[in-house]
Amino acid sequence: MKSIQQRLLTSLLIGLPLLWVLTSGFIAWRLWHEIKEMNDTQITQVARYLIGVAPKEDDNKNDYEKDDSKSKKKRPAKIYNLNSKYLSGDLGNAKDDYMGFAIWNKDGRLLMADENGQSFAFLPDQHGFLEESDSAYQRLNPFSKRWRLFYVHDDHDSKHKGRVIAVGQNLDSRQEMIVSAMTVQVLPMLIGLLAFIGLVIWLIRRGFMPLTQISAELAQRQPQDDSPITADVPKEIQPLVTALNVLFVKVAETLAREQRFTADASHELRSPLAALKLQADLLQQQLLQLSDIEDDNQLFYHAQKISNGIERATHLVDQLLILAKIEPQQQLPPEQLEKPDWLILTDIVLSDVNRLGREKHIQLKRSVICDNPADILPILINPILFKLLIRNLLDNAIRYCPDGSLIELQLDTNAISVVDNGLGVEPEQLARLSERFYRPAGQSQLGSGLGLSIVNRIAELHGLTLIFANRLPPDIGFITSVILKK
Amino acid sequence: MARILLIEDDSSIAEGIILGLKSHGMMVDWFSDAKQGEMALQEDMFDAVLLDLTLPKGDGMTVLQNWRAKHIDTPVLIITARDAIANRVAGLNAGADDYLVKPFALDEVIARLQALMRRSQGRSQPEIRYGEVAYQPNTQQVTYQGQVVELTIKEVAILEQMLTHPKQIHSRASLEDKLYGWQQDIESNAIEVHIHHLRKKLGNDFILTKRGIGYYLNPAHSRL
């Protein structure tokens, strides 16, 4: 599920640039259009002036070059450029190649032109702007220099009937003009857009900060914590926070009640067991006093059975209470965590269960799989719970292995495993092993079926996963491991 | 004779403890509520106190705190069903000398009580006697009928285990566990051999066998 923050950011970050592109596109299109219109107007304007001021073919002789006086008919055209003596003063940023013009008489003789105009073709049939589709346009616009040309015929003055005037504008210059105009427009808009996007991201992040803060607070929260959320939240979220605060108190109360119940239950369950155990102990002691009676074996056997029964009930009560205590915990309180010395810790546990093993002639072994004992499972643990975990695993292995088996506690960098050479577990039972009160049918061993549930819970609290597997052939036996979650 | 104050509201537990302690030569005064129990303890009247925490008319913890506030230093062993670590720590911090969670074995209560009394009297390792056998834990010396008996280290360890838990049957597995720990493997009849040697040195009927269950000290000798 996407967060509101992500959704907002995604749509804004796609939407804003899209909108920007559309706006800029429209502006560019309008600009292009306006500039074209302006330039075309300018061209026709220039043509209009030229009609008025263009030289008559035969007068103003002075204006023509006079070096060849033999034949008037072969007089060359008068050519202008910006640097010619006819223009003086500050030319500003004027460029010579921006526009051009040419004037021909009706026979096509060039009367007058500027530098650019000399290359214009004489097109006696052309009126108005030369369109791109015209063949002349193709001819007049070879690769680099492209011109927009306007042809006009001077038909009004009878004396100079048929003069052709062509005015052209360099399209490169026109494009340059449009591009620079658009750059001037678009660049600040682009910078504005980037700044705006930055602002939007910052504002959204800031707006969602209280929510992020609440999430962080909730993630760290212990179930028994009933203190209200301290984050400074906006008005819209306040009802949610208020509801949460009420819920916290309720949950904490429920937990406290449950823990009280557990404490009461432990008292109520243990007291009668303690009384029974004392009586059974006394009974056994008194039976020992009667050791001279020949057939007391039977009596002692019964007393022993009572003791075993009490032990079994005690074990069940212990397991139930442990489970009740660790089940509601989300995480272990940091003050209970410490870095373990695995060798010392496992020594203690192995010693604890050793007697049970001895009774079945089971040999216990410990092997460190990794090279350096300092590398064994580098996590912080609650030593009491973790001892219980290993103890339960070993206990199970001892209970369910036949006499004379070998049980190995393996310590590795990412796992602690108990490997036996017993009979293994039927594959269909593997998945159910850690269920509460589940015991494979036909067990002769004492047990409550809670041991592995406890192991599972403790493993989870330490960020470990509990897995079961039969050993691969040719080995037989069973492996239980708690493995570091990847 | 050691005098013990027992404050416990569950009568069947109390009766069991009283019988058990009596058989170990201790006198027990029993009170079943917090008020009476607290009143009962005055300076130097008792050698040790067995204190339950969940009591009528008050809480064991309060009783303990009140005693310690009055500078009564009698050793206190808490016996309770409250097994949380926090409870144990609170109990010990309030001035208890030891903490035992129900249900417990009678032997353990007795052993811990004796340890507490030894410590309060400044004797950490007294001589243990059982009939004609005497054992000095600090020198590990064993005498039988007043004569020093030479025992091997393993034999001493087995004897010590049986003498410190005299009214109990010791299974072969539990003795093996005490002797070898978890790391060593042993021949299957090692314990039998050691017991056989002990009987030769301390008298044939000093250690008895309960078939299929284990070994125990002959109760007849304890009365000598």
PDB file of C-alpha atoms in Angstrom, chain B residues 114 118 123-138 141-143 159-166 206 217:
ATOM      1  CA  GLN B 114      21.425 -25.190  57.175  1.00  0.00           C
ATOM      2  CA  ARG B 118      26.087 -21.901  59.122  1.00  0.00           C
ATOM      3  CA  ARG B 123      30.948 -21.418  60.033  1.00  0.00           C
ATOM      4  CA  SER B 124      30.986 -22.017  56.332  1.00  0.00           C
ATOM      5  CA  GLN B 125      32.150 -25.633  56.387  1.00  0.00           C
ATOM      6  CA  PRO B 126      31.198 -27.649  59.437  1.00  0.00           C
ATOM      7  CA  GLU B 127      31.958 -31.268  60.043  1.00  0.00           C
ATOM      8  CA  ILE B 128      29.238 -33.526  58.721  1.00  0.00           C
ATOM      9  CA  ARG B 129      28.436 -36.558  60.839  1.00  0.00           C
ATOM     10  CA  TYR B 130      26.376 -39.564  59.978  1.00  0.00           C
ATOM     11  CA  GLY B 131      26.573 -42.246  62.609  1.00  0.00           C
ATOM     12  CA  GLU B 132      30.168 -43.334  63.005  1.00  0.00           C
ATOM     13  CA  VAL B 133      31.274 -41.556  59.852  1.00  0.00           C
ATOM     14  CA  ALA B 134      32.547 -37.963  60.061  1.00  0.00           C
ATOM     15  CA  TYR B 135      33.576 -35.776  57.110  1.00  0.00           C
ATOM     16  CA  GLN B 136      35.545 -32.500  57.113  1.00  0.00           C
ATOM     17  CA  PRO B 137      34.601 -30.660  53.917  1.00  0.00           C
ATOM     18  CA  ASN B 138      37.548 -28.232  54.094  1.00  0.00           C
ATOM     19  CA  GLN B 141      39.135 -35.989  55.529  1.00  0.00           C
ATOM     20  CA  VAL B 142      36.880 -38.933  56.428  1.00  0.00           C
ATOM     21  CA  THR B 143      36.959 -40.754  59.742  1.00  0.00           C
ATOM     22  CA  LEU B 159      30.271 -39.770  49.982  1.00  0.00           C
ATOM     23  CA  GLU B 160      30.043 -35.987  50.253  1.00  0.00           C
ATOM     24  CA  GLN B 161      27.035 -35.925  47.942  1.00  0.00           C
ATOM     25  CA  MET B 162      25.267 -38.565  50.047  1.00  0.00           C
ATOM     26  CA  LEU B 163      26.185 -36.993  53.407  1.00  0.00           C
ATOM     27  CA  THR B 164      24.970 -33.529  52.394  1.00  0.00           C
ATOM     28  CA  HIS B 165      21.664 -34.978  51.189  1.00  0.00           C
ATOM     29  CA  PRO B 166      21.250 -37.775  53.699  1.00  0.00           C
ATOM     30  CA  PHE B 206      26.532 -48.017  55.616  1.00  0.00           C
ATOM     31  CA  LEU B 217      22.606 -43.958  53.544  1.00  0.00           C
TER      32      LEU B 217
END
